[in-house]
Amino acid sequence: MSPVLDTAFIPPQDREEVVRHAVWESVVAVDIDHGPPADDMSVRIGLANVGPLRICSARATAVTIRRTERLARQDEEPAVFLGLQMTGTSLVAQNGRQCVLKTGEFALYESISPYTLLFDEGVDHHFLRFPRSALALPDRLLRESTTIALGSGNPVASLAFTYFSQLAGNDRLHQGVHADAIAQPSIELLRAVLTSQQGNSSLAKAPLEATLSLRVTQYIRRHLADPDLSAARIAAAHDISVRHLYAVLSRTGISLGDFIRTRRLAECKRELAGPNGRLRTIAATGRRWGFTDATHFSKVFKRAYGTTPRNWRDQNHDRSPA
């Protein structure tokens, strides 16, 4: 996520106020006590929206953040926050409990109650704000889920940490159809984390199923270049049967073979037209994206784009001198 605020470009005397204003306007009203003096403080913040979700990615010198009783009473839209610890440690305190977050863990806290976030070692954190109403979970469950370090002890939480970290850090996911596609599954995944943490399998099952199609397609995109990418491998990676995999994709209008082939062809097309398009042979480019048979690759490319891979590459790399 590209920073929208960097105190390196702000006069020292203005840094505290500029940071406070950015956080209040974009995330939530809190008191911020910076550890070092203004000359030495450093804050880099990136902000984004994904549907109703707000994301704040921050790196900063030591700081203490307090949501006071007065500020909590003034909240217009009750929200639930996830704090993801990317490196180092931090402390979260709310509702008479506290927990220490280590790298790879996250915790939940609510805007409607006072809380304290202590970053003695500095900040390397993603903060995700969810509308409390969007989660549609009982108040008691939410209260009991706050200030618990979630991560390796809960496999659903471990999966969620990876997912939400990628969501926060990938600018392309914050725009247009991508944001529209992942907003609701993101909410459902958080529901799955909280309900599974409380041992309520009936509440957890539906959210996990709701995000399965998204998780499968993300897995495919990450492994497009693997020639052994198959339905069996994809199903095994998600602890489901091949039959269930096809059923899930079918409900969202996806044909597994077409999905993989279309995206592999798109990568080949992009690479052949790119500045390094002539560094590999046509066959090598096809193999790089899972097409082991050069003749088959040429046929499916022409069927998809109306031209052969070689003609496409030549059109984008004029042989004549400039």
PDB file of C-alpha atoms in Angstrom:
ATOM      1  CA  MET A   1       0.000   0.000   0.000  1.00  0.00           C
ATOM      2  CA  SER A   2       1.446   3.349  -1.030  1.00  0.00           C
ATOM      3  CA  PRO A   3       1.886   5.768   1.888  1.00  0.00           C
ATOM      4  CA  VAL A   4      -0.439   8.758   1.881  1.00  0.00           C
ATOM      5  CA  LEU A   5       1.275  10.327   4.852  1.00  0.00           C
ATOM      6  CA  ASP A   6       4.997  10.413   5.611  1.00  0.00           C
ATOM      7  CA  THR A   7       6.247  12.650   8.394  1.00  0.00           C
ATOM      8  CA  ALA A   8       9.649  12.873   6.705  1.00  0.00           C
ATOM      9  CA  PHE A   9       8.061  15.544   4.514  1.00  0.00           C
ATOM     10  CA  ILE A  10       6.306  17.388   7.352  1.00  0.00           C
ATOM     11  CA  PRO A  11       7.950  20.018   9.588  1.00  0.00           C
ATOM     12  CA  PRO A  12       8.627  18.565  13.066  1.00  0.00           C
ATOM     13  CA  GLN A  13       6.368  21.082  14.814  1.00  0.00           C
ATOM     14  CA  ASP A  14       3.390  19.941  12.702  1.00  0.00           C
ATOM     15  CA  ARG A  15       3.885  16.176  12.754  1.00  0.00           C
ATOM     16  CA  GLU A  16       1.778  15.229  15.781  1.00  0.00           C
ATOM     17  CA  GLU A  17      -1.232  17.240  14.626  1.00  0.00           C
ATOM     18  CA  VAL A  18      -1.028  16.022  11.027  1.00  0.00           C
ATOM     19  CA  VAL A  19      -0.886  12.385  12.157  1.00  0.00           C
ATOM     20  CA  ARG A  20      -3.749  12.862  14.616  1.00  0.00           C
ATOM     21  CA  HIS A  21      -5.914  14.518  11.970  1.00  0.00           C
ATOM     22  CA  ALA A  22      -5.242  11.760   9.408  1.00  0.00           C
ATOM     23  CA  VAL A  23      -6.119   8.985  11.860  1.00  0.00           C
ATOM     24  CA  TRP A  24      -9.235  10.727  13.168  1.00  0.00           C
ATOM     25  CA  GLU A  25     -10.568  11.517   9.707  1.00  0.00           C
ATOM     26  CA  SER A  26      -9.798   8.181   8.070  1.00  0.00           C
ATOM     27  CA  VAL A  27      -9.872   5.521  10.793  1.00  0.00           C
ATOM     28  CA  VAL A  28     -11.083   6.375  14.296  1.00  0.00           C
ATOM     29  CA  ALA A  29     -10.804   9.083  16.960  1.00  0.00           C
ATOM     30  CA  VAL A  30      -8.002   8.216  19.397  1.00  0.00           C
ATOM     31  CA  ASP A  31      -5.425   9.932  21.580  1.00  0.00           C
ATOM     32  CA  ILE A  32      -1.898   9.368  20.262  1.00  0.00           C
ATOM     33  CA  ASP A  33       1.160   9.696  22.505  1.00  0.00           C
ATOM     34  CA  HIS A  34       4.382   9.521  20.514  1.00  0.00           C
ATOM     35  CA  GLY A  35       7.441   8.144  22.287  1.00  0.00           C
ATOM     36  CA  PRO A  36      10.277  10.166  20.733  1.00  0.00           C
ATOM     37  CA  PRO A  37      10.273  13.969  20.409  1.00  0.00           C
ATOM     38  CA  ALA A  38       8.850  15.484  17.227  1.00  0.00           C
ATOM     39  CA  ASP A  39      12.301  15.809  15.614  1.00  0.00           C
ATOM     40  CA  ASP A  40      12.842  12.050  15.905  1.00  0.00           C
ATOM     41  CA  MET A  41       9.340  10.696  15.351  1.00  0.00           C
ATOM     42  CA  SER A  42       8.649   8.890  12.100  1.00  0.00           C
ATOM     43  CA  VAL A  43       5.231   7.849  10.792  1.00  0.00           C
ATOM     44  CA  ARG A  44       4.298   6.350   7.394  1.00  0.00           C
ATOM     45  CA  ILE A  45       0.620   5.600   6.846  1.00  0.00           C
ATOM     46  CA  GLY A  46      -1.215   4.089   3.888  1.00  0.00           C
ATOM     47  CA  LEU A  47      -5.010   4.203   3.727  1.00  0.00           C
ATOM     48  CA  ALA A  48      -7.521   2.327   1.602  1.00  0.00           C
ATOM     49  CA  ASN A  49     -11.172   1.284   1.443  1.00  0.00           C
ATOM     50  CA  VAL A  50     -12.468  -2.100   0.308  1.00  0.00           C
ATOM     51  CA  GLY A  51     -16.220  -1.711   0.221  1.00  0.00           C
ATOM     52  CA  PRO A  52     -17.271  -1.026   3.824  1.00  0.00           C
ATOM     53  CA  LEU A  53     -13.832  -2.033   5.142  1.00  0.00           C
ATOM     54  CA  ARG A  54     -11.200   0.564   5.950  1.00  0.00           C
ATOM     55  CA  ILE A  55      -7.517  -0.326   5.941  1.00  0.00           C
ATOM     56  CA  CYS A  56      -4.673   1.552   7.592  1.00  0.00           C
ATOM     57  CA  SER A  57      -1.133   0.245   7.180  1.00  0.00           C
ATOM     58  CA  ALA A  58       1.367   1.962   9.456  1.00  0.00           C
ATOM     59  CA  ARG A  59       5.055   1.994  10.263  1.00  0.00           C
ATOM     60  CA  ALA A  60       6.130   4.344  13.003  1.00  0.00           C
ATOM     61  CA  THR A  61       8.397   4.950  15.936  1.00  0.00           C
ATOM     62  CA  ALA A  62       7.187   4.040  19.436  1.00  0.00           C
ATOM     63  CA  VAL A  63       3.662   5.196  20.224  1.00  0.00           C
ATOM     64  CA  THR A  64       0.744   4.593  22.585  1.00  0.00           C
ATOM     65  CA  ILE A  65      -2.794   4.806  21.210  1.00  0.00           C
ATOM     66  CA  ARG A  66      -5.785   5.240  23.534  1.00  0.00           C
ATOM     67  CA  ARG A  67      -9.467   5.137  22.754  1.00  0.00           C
ATOM     68  CA  THR A  68     -10.815   6.897  25.835  1.00  0.00           C
ATOM     69  CA  GLU A  69     -14.232   6.522  27.446  1.00  0.00           C
ATOM     70  CA  ARG A  70     -15.232   9.929  26.102  1.00  0.00           C
ATOM     71  CA  LEU A  71     -14.194   9.103  22.546  1.00  0.00           C
ATOM     72  CA  ALA A  72     -15.884   5.689  22.673  1.00  0.00           C
ATOM     73  CA  ARG A  73     -19.190   7.313  23.640  1.00  0.00           C
ATOM     74  CA  GLN A  74     -18.998   9.620  20.626  1.00  0.00           C
ATOM     75  CA  ASP A  75     -18.619   6.861  18.051  1.00  0.00           C
ATOM     76  CA  GLU A  76     -21.145   7.297  15.214  1.00  0.00           C
ATOM     77  CA  GLU A  77     -20.819   3.856  13.632  1.00  0.00           C
ATOM     78  CA  PRO A  78     -19.739   1.038  15.974  1.00  0.00           C
ATOM     79  CA  ALA A  79     -16.804  -0.811  14.469  1.00  0.00           C
ATOM     80  CA  VAL A  80     -14.616  -3.828  15.068  1.00  0.00           C
ATOM     81  CA  PHE A  81     -10.879  -3.610  14.439  1.00  0.00           C
ATOM     82  CA  LEU A  82      -8.314  -6.208  13.541  1.00  0.00           C
ATOM     83  CA  GLY A  83      -4.739  -5.354  14.406  1.00  0.00           C
ATOM     84  CA  LEU A  84      -2.218  -7.492  12.482  1.00  0.00           C
ATOM     85  CA  GLN A  85       1.303  -7.627  13.909  1.00  0.00           C
ATOM     86  CA  MET A  86       3.721  -7.782  10.976  1.00  0.00           C
ATOM     87  CA  THR A  87       7.009  -7.642  12.898  1.00  0.00           C
ATOM     88  CA  GLY A  88       7.996  -7.198  16.550  1.00  0.00           C
ATOM     89  CA  THR A  89       5.439  -7.155  19.352  1.00  0.00           C
ATOM     90  CA  SER A  90       2.698  -4.916  20.709  1.00  0.00           C
ATOM     91  CA  LEU A  91       0.122  -4.940  23.503  1.00  0.00           C
ATOM     92  CA  VAL A  92      -3.664  -4.640  23.237  1.00  0.00           C
ATOM     93  CA  ALA A  93      -5.858  -3.924  26.274  1.00  0.00           C
ATOM     94  CA  GLN A  94      -9.671  -3.729  26.432  1.00  0.00           C
ATOM     95  CA  ASN A  95     -12.525  -4.888  28.666  1.00  0.00           C
ATOM     96  CA  GLY A  96     -10.205  -5.572  31.598  1.00  0.00           C
ATOM     97  CA  ARG A  97      -8.018  -7.962  29.568  1.00  0.00           C
ATOM     98  CA  GLN A  98      -4.809  -7.592  27.660  1.00  0.00           C
ATOM     99  CA  CYS A  99      -2.671  -9.635  25.295  1.00  0.00           C
ATOM    100  CA  VAL A 100       0.748  -9.383  23.698  1.00  0.00           C
ATOM    101  CA  LEU A 101       0.804  -9.769  19.933  1.00  0.00           C
ATOM    102  CA  LYS A 102       3.807 -11.424  18.319  1.00  0.00           C
ATOM    103  CA  THR A 103       4.746 -11.453  14.653  1.00  0.00           C
ATOM    104  CA  GLY A 104       2.101 -13.306  12.663  1.00  0.00           C
ATOM    105  CA  GLU A 105      -0.697 -12.776  15.206  1.00  0.00           C
ATOM    106  CA  PHE A 106      -3.666 -10.440  15.330  1.00  0.00           C
ATOM    107  CA  ALA A 107      -6.252  -9.304  17.849  1.00  0.00           C
ATOM    108  CA  LEU A 108      -9.749  -7.936  17.824  1.00  0.00           C
ATOM    109  CA  TYR A 109     -10.958  -4.822  19.655  1.00  0.00           C
ATOM    110  CA  GLU A 110     -14.105  -2.699  19.464  1.00  0.00           C
ATOM    111  CA  SER A 111     -14.637   1.024  18.991  1.00  0.00           C
ATOM    112  CA  ILE A 112     -17.541   1.183  21.473  1.00  0.00           C
ATOM    113  CA  SER A 113     -15.308   0.454  24.495  1.00  0.00           C
ATOM    114  CA  PRO A 114     -12.079   2.111  25.642  1.00  0.00           C
ATOM    115  CA  TYR A 115      -8.877   0.402  24.566  1.00  0.00           C
ATOM    116  CA  THR A 116      -5.123   0.917  24.636  1.00  0.00           C
ATOM    117  CA  LEU A 117      -2.570  -0.117  22.021  1.00  0.00           C
ATOM    118  CA  LEU A 118       1.047  -0.022  23.176  1.00  0.00           C
ATOM    119  CA  PHE A 119       3.846  -0.086  20.599  1.00  0.00           C
ATOM    120  CA  ASP A 120       7.027   0.206  22.649  1.00  0.00           C
ATOM    121  CA  GLU A 121       9.166  -1.219  19.841  1.00  0.00           C
ATOM    122  CA  GLY A 122       7.581   0.903  17.128  1.00  0.00           C
ATOM    123  CA  VAL A 123       4.707   0.156  14.783  1.00  0.00           C
ATOM    124  CA  ASP A 124       4.616  -2.338  11.912  1.00  0.00           C
ATOM    125  CA  HIS A 125       0.931  -3.046  11.743  1.00  0.00           C
ATOM    126  CA  HIS A 126      -2.122  -3.365   9.535  1.00  0.00           C
ATOM    127  CA  PHE A 127      -5.356  -2.051  11.051  1.00  0.00           C
ATOM    128  CA  LEU A 128      -8.603  -3.204   9.433  1.00  0.00           C
ATOM    129  CA  ARG A 129     -11.895  -1.615  10.441  1.00  0.00           C
ATOM    130  CA  PHE A 130     -15.139  -3.572   9.931  1.00  0.00           C
ATOM    131  CA  PRO A 131     -18.633  -2.177  10.557  1.00  0.00           C
ATOM    132  CA  ARG A 132     -19.866  -4.004  13.646  1.00  0.00           C
ATOM    133  CA  SER A 133     -23.295  -4.483  12.074  1.00  0.00           C
ATOM    134  CA  ALA A 134     -21.788  -6.219   9.021  1.00  0.00           C
ATOM    135  CA  LEU A 135     -20.499  -9.091  11.156  1.00  0.00           C
ATOM    136  CA  ALA A 136     -24.010  -9.822  12.488  1.00  0.00           C
ATOM    137  CA  LEU A 137     -22.602 -11.650  15.524  1.00  0.00           C
ATOM    138  CA  PRO A 138     -23.913 -11.652  19.104  1.00  0.00           C
ATOM    139  CA  ASP A 139     -22.596  -8.864  21.340  1.00  0.00           C
ATOM    140  CA  ARG A 140     -21.371 -11.368  23.897  1.00  0.00           C
ATOM    141  CA  LEU A 141     -19.360 -13.300  21.308  1.00  0.00           C
ATOM    142  CA  LEU A 142     -17.678 -10.112  20.133  1.00  0.00           C
ATOM    143  CA  ARG A 143     -16.828  -9.012  23.678  1.00  0.00           C
ATOM    144  CA  GLU A 144     -15.394 -12.420  24.516  1.00  0.00           C
ATOM    145  CA  SER A 145     -13.285 -12.362  21.346  1.00  0.00           C
ATOM    146  CA  THR A 146     -11.461  -9.115  22.132  1.00  0.00           C
ATOM    147  CA  THR A 147      -7.830  -8.961  23.291  1.00  0.00           C
ATOM    148  CA  ILE A 148      -7.049 -12.558  22.346  1.00  0.00           C
ATOM    149  CA  ALA A 149      -3.871 -13.212  20.366  1.00  0.00           C
ATOM    150  CA  LEU A 150      -5.084 -15.105  17.300  1.00  0.00           C
ATOM    151  CA  GLY A 151      -2.699 -16.973  15.041  1.00  0.00           C
ATOM    152  CA  SER A 152      -0.933 -20.328  15.050  1.00  0.00           C
ATOM    153  CA  GLY A 153      -3.218 -21.860  17.688  1.00  0.00           C
ATOM    154  CA  ASN A 154      -6.253 -21.561  15.412  1.00  0.00           C
ATOM    155  CA  PRO A 155      -5.774 -22.757  11.801  1.00  0.00           C
ATOM    156  CA  VAL A 156      -8.627 -20.537  10.614  1.00  0.00           C
ATOM    157  CA  ALA A 157      -6.938 -17.531  12.227  1.00  0.00           C
ATOM    158  CA  SER A 158      -3.620 -18.497  10.675  1.00  0.00           C
ATOM    159  CA  LEU A 159      -5.240 -18.587   7.250  1.00  0.00           C
ATOM    160  CA  ALA A 160      -6.958 -15.262   7.959  1.00  0.00           C
ATOM    161  CA  PHE A 161      -3.687 -13.573   8.938  1.00  0.00           C
ATOM    162  CA  THR A 162      -2.189 -14.426   5.545  1.00  0.00           C
ATOM    163  CA  TYR A 163      -5.355 -13.359   3.741  1.00  0.00           C
ATOM    164  CA  PHE A 164      -5.792 -10.017   5.518  1.00  0.00           C
ATOM    165  CA  SER A 165      -2.080  -9.203   5.255  1.00  0.00           C
ATOM    166  CA  GLN A 166      -2.259  -9.658   1.489  1.00  0.00           C
ATOM    167  CA  LEU A 167      -5.493  -7.698   1.318  1.00  0.00           C
ATOM    168  CA  ALA A 168      -3.937  -4.772   3.185  1.00  0.00           C
ATOM    169  CA  GLY A 169      -0.721  -4.765   1.173  1.00  0.00           C
ATOM    170  CA  ASN A 170      -2.007  -5.164  -2.376  1.00  0.00           C
ATOM    171  CA  ASP A 171      -3.162  -1.877  -3.922  1.00  0.00           C
ATOM    172  CA  ARG A 172      -4.836  -3.668  -6.842  1.00  0.00           C
ATOM    173  CA  LEU A 173      -7.279  -5.351  -4.456  1.00  0.00           C
ATOM    174  CA  HIS A 174      -8.536  -1.962  -3.283  1.00  0.00           C
ATOM    175  CA  GLN A 175      -9.911  -0.875  -6.643  1.00  0.00           C
ATOM    176  CA  GLY A 176     -13.006  -1.426  -8.764  1.00  0.00           C
ATOM    177  CA  VAL A 177     -14.244  -4.936  -9.363  1.00  0.00           C
ATOM    178  CA  HIS A 178     -11.501  -6.447  -7.201  1.00  0.00           C
ATOM    179  CA  ALA A 179     -12.693  -4.563  -4.130  1.00  0.00           C
ATOM    180  CA  ASP A 180     -16.321  -5.375  -4.897  1.00  0.00           C
ATOM    181  CA  ALA A 181     -15.487  -9.069  -5.193  1.00  0.00           C
ATOM    182  CA  ILE A 182     -13.640  -9.460  -1.900  1.00  0.00           C
ATOM    183  CA  ALA A 183     -15.464  -7.167   0.521  1.00  0.00           C
ATOM    184  CA  GLN A 184     -18.160  -9.627   1.588  1.00  0.00           C
ATOM    185  CA  PRO A 185     -15.876 -12.699   1.627  1.00  0.00           C
ATOM    186  CA  SER A 186     -13.512 -10.738   3.881  1.00  0.00           C
ATOM    187  CA  ILE A 187     -16.327 -10.101   6.332  1.00  0.00           C
ATOM    188  CA  GLU A 188     -17.325 -13.759   6.217  1.00  0.00           C
ATOM    189  CA  LEU A 189     -13.762 -14.878   6.855  1.00  0.00           C
ATOM    190  CA  LEU A 190     -13.579 -12.738   9.987  1.00  0.00           C
ATOM    191  CA  ARG A 191     -16.880 -14.263  11.095  1.00  0.00           C
ATOM    192  CA  ALA A 192     -15.343 -17.683  10.587  1.00  0.00           C
ATOM    193  CA  VAL A 193     -12.325 -16.779  12.726  1.00  0.00           C
ATOM    194  CA  LEU A 194     -14.410 -15.496  15.614  1.00  0.00           C
ATOM    195  CA  THR A 195     -17.005 -18.257  15.608  1.00  0.00           C
ATOM    196  CA  SER A 196     -14.403 -21.019  15.302  1.00  0.00           C
ATOM    197  CA  GLN A 197     -12.415 -19.439  18.135  1.00  0.00           C
ATOM    198  CA  GLN A 198     -15.526 -19.698  20.298  1.00  0.00           C
ATOM    199  CA  GLY A 199     -16.106 -23.301  19.183  1.00  0.00           C
ATOM    200  CA  ASN A 200     -19.425 -22.569  17.480  1.00  0.00           C
ATOM    201  CA  SER A 201     -19.177 -24.751  14.385  1.00  0.00           C
ATOM    202  CA  SER A 202     -22.707 -23.946  13.211  1.00  0.00           C
ATOM    203  CA  LEU A 203     -21.854 -20.269  12.897  1.00  0.00           C
ATOM    204  CA  ALA A 204     -18.410 -20.963  11.464  1.00  0.00           C
ATOM    205  CA  LYS A 205     -19.348 -23.358   8.673  1.00  0.00           C
ATOM    206  CA  ALA A 206     -21.191 -20.918   6.437  1.00  0.00           C
ATOM    207  CA  PRO A 207     -18.482 -18.200   6.424  1.00  0.00           C
ATOM    208  CA  LEU A 208     -15.751 -20.705   5.569  1.00  0.00           C
ATOM    209  CA  GLU A 209     -17.823 -22.070   2.712  1.00  0.00           C
ATOM    210  CA  ALA A 210     -18.606 -18.544   1.526  1.00  0.00           C
ATOM    211  CA  THR A 211     -14.902 -17.706   1.139  1.00  0.00           C
ATOM    212  CA  LEU A 212     -13.895 -21.056  -0.369  1.00  0.00           C
ATOM    213  CA  SER A 213     -14.374 -20.043  -3.999  1.00  0.00           C
ATOM    214  CA  LEU A 214     -12.285 -16.896  -3.465  1.00  0.00           C
ATOM    215  CA  ARG A 215      -9.531 -18.836  -1.703  1.00  0.00           C
ATOM    216  CA  VAL A 216      -9.468 -21.433  -4.475  1.00  0.00           C
ATOM    217  CA  THR A 217      -9.139 -18.851  -7.256  1.00  0.00           C
ATOM    218  CA  GLN A 218      -6.404 -17.025  -5.345  1.00  0.00           C
ATOM    219  CA  TYR A 219      -4.535 -20.315  -4.944  1.00  0.00           C
ATOM    220  CA  ILE A 220      -4.815 -20.967  -8.677  1.00  0.00           C
ATOM    221  CA  ARG A 221      -3.432 -17.536  -9.534  1.00  0.00           C
ATOM    222  CA  ARG A 222      -0.445 -18.085  -7.221  1.00  0.00           C
ATOM    223  CA  HIS A 223       0.335 -21.447  -8.846  1.00  0.00           C
ATOM    224  CA  LEU A 224      -0.485 -20.756 -12.493  1.00  0.00           C
ATOM    225  CA  ALA A 225       3.064 -21.492 -13.590  1.00  0.00           C
ATOM    226  CA  ASP A 226       3.079 -24.960 -11.992  1.00  0.00           C
ATOM    227  CA  PRO A 227       2.633 -27.581 -14.732  1.00  0.00           C
ATOM    228  CA  ASP A 228       1.185 -30.046 -12.196  1.00  0.00           C
ATOM    229  CA  LEU A 229      -1.624 -27.723 -11.119  1.00  0.00           C
ATOM    230  CA  SER A 230      -4.667 -29.991 -11.067  1.00  0.00           C
ATOM    231  CA  ALA A 231      -8.092 -30.377  -9.517  1.00  0.00           C
ATOM    232  CA  ALA A 232      -6.719 -33.011  -7.130  1.00  0.00           C
ATOM    233  CA  ARG A 233      -3.901 -30.757  -5.967  1.00  0.00           C
ATOM    234  CA  ILE A 234      -6.196 -27.755  -5.526  1.00  0.00           C
ATOM    235  CA  ALA A 235      -8.748 -29.805  -3.594  1.00  0.00           C
ATOM    236  CA  ALA A 236      -6.062 -31.291  -1.326  1.00  0.00           C
ATOM    237  CA  ALA A 237      -4.679 -27.825  -0.561  1.00  0.00           C
ATOM    238  CA  HIS A 238      -8.115 -26.817   0.759  1.00  0.00           C
ATOM    239  CA  ASP A 239      -9.011 -30.084   2.531  1.00  0.00           C
ATOM    240  CA  ILE A 240     -11.978 -30.799   0.279  1.00  0.00           C
ATOM    241  CA  SER A 241     -12.837 -33.476  -2.265  1.00  0.00           C
ATOM    242  CA  VAL A 242     -12.459 -32.937  -5.996  1.00  0.00           C
ATOM    243  CA  ARG A 243     -16.211 -33.299  -6.326  1.00  0.00           C
ATOM    244  CA  HIS A 244     -16.776 -30.544  -3.751  1.00  0.00           C
ATOM    245  CA  LEU A 245     -14.245 -28.339  -5.545  1.00  0.00           C
ATOM    246  CA  TYR A 246     -16.129 -28.593  -8.842  1.00  0.00           C
ATOM    247  CA  ALA A 247     -19.449 -27.975  -7.088  1.00  0.00           C
ATOM    248  CA  VAL A 248     -18.173 -24.810  -5.361  1.00  0.00           C
ATOM    249  CA  LEU A 249     -16.760 -23.379  -8.588  1.00  0.00           C
ATOM    250  CA  SER A 250     -19.868 -24.316 -10.533  1.00  0.00           C
ATOM    251  CA  ARG A 251     -22.049 -22.297  -8.148  1.00  0.00           C
ATOM    252  CA  THR A 252     -20.017 -19.200  -9.036  1.00  0.00           C
ATOM    253  CA  GLY A 253     -20.086 -19.936 -12.779  1.00  0.00           C
ATOM    254  CA  ILE A 254     -16.434 -21.010 -13.006  1.00  0.00           C
ATOM    255  CA  SER A 255     -15.180 -23.909 -15.130  1.00  0.00           C
ATOM    256  CA  LEU A 256     -11.879 -24.996 -13.574  1.00  0.00           C
ATOM    257  CA  GLY A 257     -10.166 -25.922 -16.838  1.00  0.00           C
ATOM    258  CA  ASP A 258     -11.296 -22.751 -18.619  1.00  0.00           C
ATOM    259  CA  PHE A 259     -10.319 -20.598 -15.653  1.00  0.00           C
ATOM    260  CA  ILE A 260      -6.766 -21.962 -15.519  1.00  0.00           C
ATOM    261  CA  ARG A 261      -6.266 -21.941 -19.284  1.00  0.00           C
ATOM    262  CA  THR A 262      -7.608 -18.387 -19.720  1.00  0.00           C
ATOM    263  CA  ARG A 263      -5.323 -16.965 -17.078  1.00  0.00           C
ATOM    264  CA  ARG A 264      -2.290 -18.867 -18.316  1.00  0.00           C
ATOM    265  CA  LEU A 265      -2.911 -17.573 -21.838  1.00  0.00           C
ATOM    266  CA  ALA A 266      -3.264 -14.021 -20.516  1.00  0.00           C
ATOM    267  CA  GLU A 267       0.136 -14.308 -18.800  1.00  0.00           C
ATOM    268  CA  CYS A 268       1.722 -15.664 -21.995  1.00  0.00           C
ATOM    269  CA  LYS A 269       0.176 -12.864 -24.033  1.00  0.00           C
ATOM    270  CA  ARG A 270       1.434 -10.252 -21.569  1.00  0.00           C
ATOM    271  CA  GLU A 271       4.926 -11.735 -21.481  1.00  0.00           C
ATOM    272  CA  LEU A 272       5.271 -12.094 -25.255  1.00  0.00           C
ATOM    273  CA  ALA A 273       4.282  -8.449 -25.764  1.00  0.00           C
ATOM    274  CA  GLY A 274       6.489  -7.196 -22.940  1.00  0.00           C
ATOM    275  CA  PRO A 275       9.995  -5.750 -23.215  1.00  0.00           C
ATOM    276  CA  ASN A 276      11.553  -9.189 -22.588  1.00  0.00           C
ATOM    277  CA  GLY A 277       9.276 -11.005 -25.020  1.00  0.00           C
ATOM    278  CA  ARG A 278      12.158 -12.143 -27.239  1.00  0.00           C
ATOM    279  CA  LEU A 279      14.382 -13.428 -24.438  1.00  0.00           C
ATOM    280  CA  ARG A 280      12.640 -16.824 -24.539  1.00  0.00           C
ATOM    281  CA  THR A 281      11.411 -18.961 -27.380  1.00  0.00           C
ATOM    282  CA  ILE A 282       7.671 -19.219 -27.949  1.00  0.00           C
ATOM    283  CA  ALA A 283       7.720 -22.776 -26.629  1.00  0.00           C
ATOM    284  CA  ALA A 284       9.670 -21.750 -23.520  1.00  0.00           C
ATOM    285  CA  THR A 285       7.169 -19.015 -22.746  1.00  0.00           C
ATOM    286  CA  GLY A 286       4.348 -21.524 -23.031  1.00  0.00           C
ATOM    287  CA  ARG A 287       6.146 -23.999 -20.762  1.00  0.00           C
ATOM    288  CA  ARG A 288       6.772 -21.238 -18.232  1.00  0.00           C
ATOM    289  CA  TRP A 289       2.993 -20.921 -17.819  1.00  0.00           C
ATOM    290  CA  GLY A 290       2.109 -24.601 -17.792  1.00  0.00           C
ATOM    291  CA  PHE A 291       1.706 -25.377 -21.519  1.00  0.00           C
ATOM    292  CA  THR A 292       4.021 -28.362 -21.924  1.00  0.00           C
ATOM    293  CA  ASP A 293       3.066 -29.036 -25.565  1.00  0.00           C
ATOM    294  CA  ALA A 294       4.173 -26.250 -27.930  1.00  0.00           C
ATOM    295  CA  THR A 295       1.730 -27.216 -30.694  1.00  0.00           C
ATOM    296  CA  HIS A 296      -1.194 -27.284 -28.291  1.00  0.00           C
ATOM    297  CA  PHE A 297      -0.123 -23.926 -26.870  1.00  0.00           C
ATOM    298  CA  SER A 298      -0.078 -22.322 -30.305  1.00  0.00           C
ATOM    299  CA  LYS A 299      -3.531 -23.710 -31.138  1.00  0.00           C
ATOM    300  CA  VAL A 300      -5.264 -22.563 -27.947  1.00  0.00           C
ATOM    301  CA  PHE A 301      -3.559 -19.146 -28.149  1.00  0.00           C
ATOM    302  CA  LYS A 302      -4.821 -18.619 -31.714  1.00  0.00           C
ATOM    303  CA  ARG A 303      -8.281 -19.818 -30.754  1.00  0.00           C
ATOM    304  CA  ALA A 304      -8.382 -17.308 -27.874  1.00  0.00           C
ATOM    305  CA  TYR A 305      -6.828 -14.264 -29.556  1.00  0.00           C
ATOM    306  CA  GLY A 306      -7.203 -14.825 -33.304  1.00  0.00           C
ATOM    307  CA  THR A 307      -3.457 -14.837 -33.959  1.00  0.00           C
ATOM    308  CA  THR A 308      -0.528 -17.119 -33.252  1.00  0.00           C
ATOM    309  CA  PRO A 309       1.880 -16.475 -30.372  1.00  0.00           C
ATOM    310  CA  ARG A 310       4.649 -15.704 -32.867  1.00  0.00           C
ATOM    311  CA  ASN A 311       2.573 -13.168 -34.804  1.00  0.00           C
ATOM    312  CA  TRP A 312       1.468 -11.542 -31.557  1.00  0.00           C
ATOM    313  CA  ARG A 313       5.058 -11.210 -30.384  1.00  0.00           C
ATOM    314  CA  ASP A 314       6.215  -9.845 -33.750  1.00  0.00           C
ATOM    315  CA  GLN A 315       3.414  -7.253 -33.784  1.00  0.00           C
ATOM    316  CA  ASN A 316       4.647  -5.936 -30.465  1.00  0.00           C
ATOM    317  CA  HIS A 317       8.379  -6.103 -31.331  1.00  0.00           C
ATOM    318  CA  ASP A 318       8.826  -4.471 -34.712  1.00  0.00           C
ATOM    319  CA  ARG A 319      11.909  -5.934 -36.373  1.00  0.00           C
ATOM    320  CA  SER A 320      12.582  -2.775 -38.388  1.00  0.00           C
ATOM    321  CA  PRO A 321      14.848  -0.022 -36.989  1.00  0.00           C
ATOM    322  CA  ALA A 322      13.131   2.781 -35.119  1.00  0.00           C
TER     323      ALA A 322
END
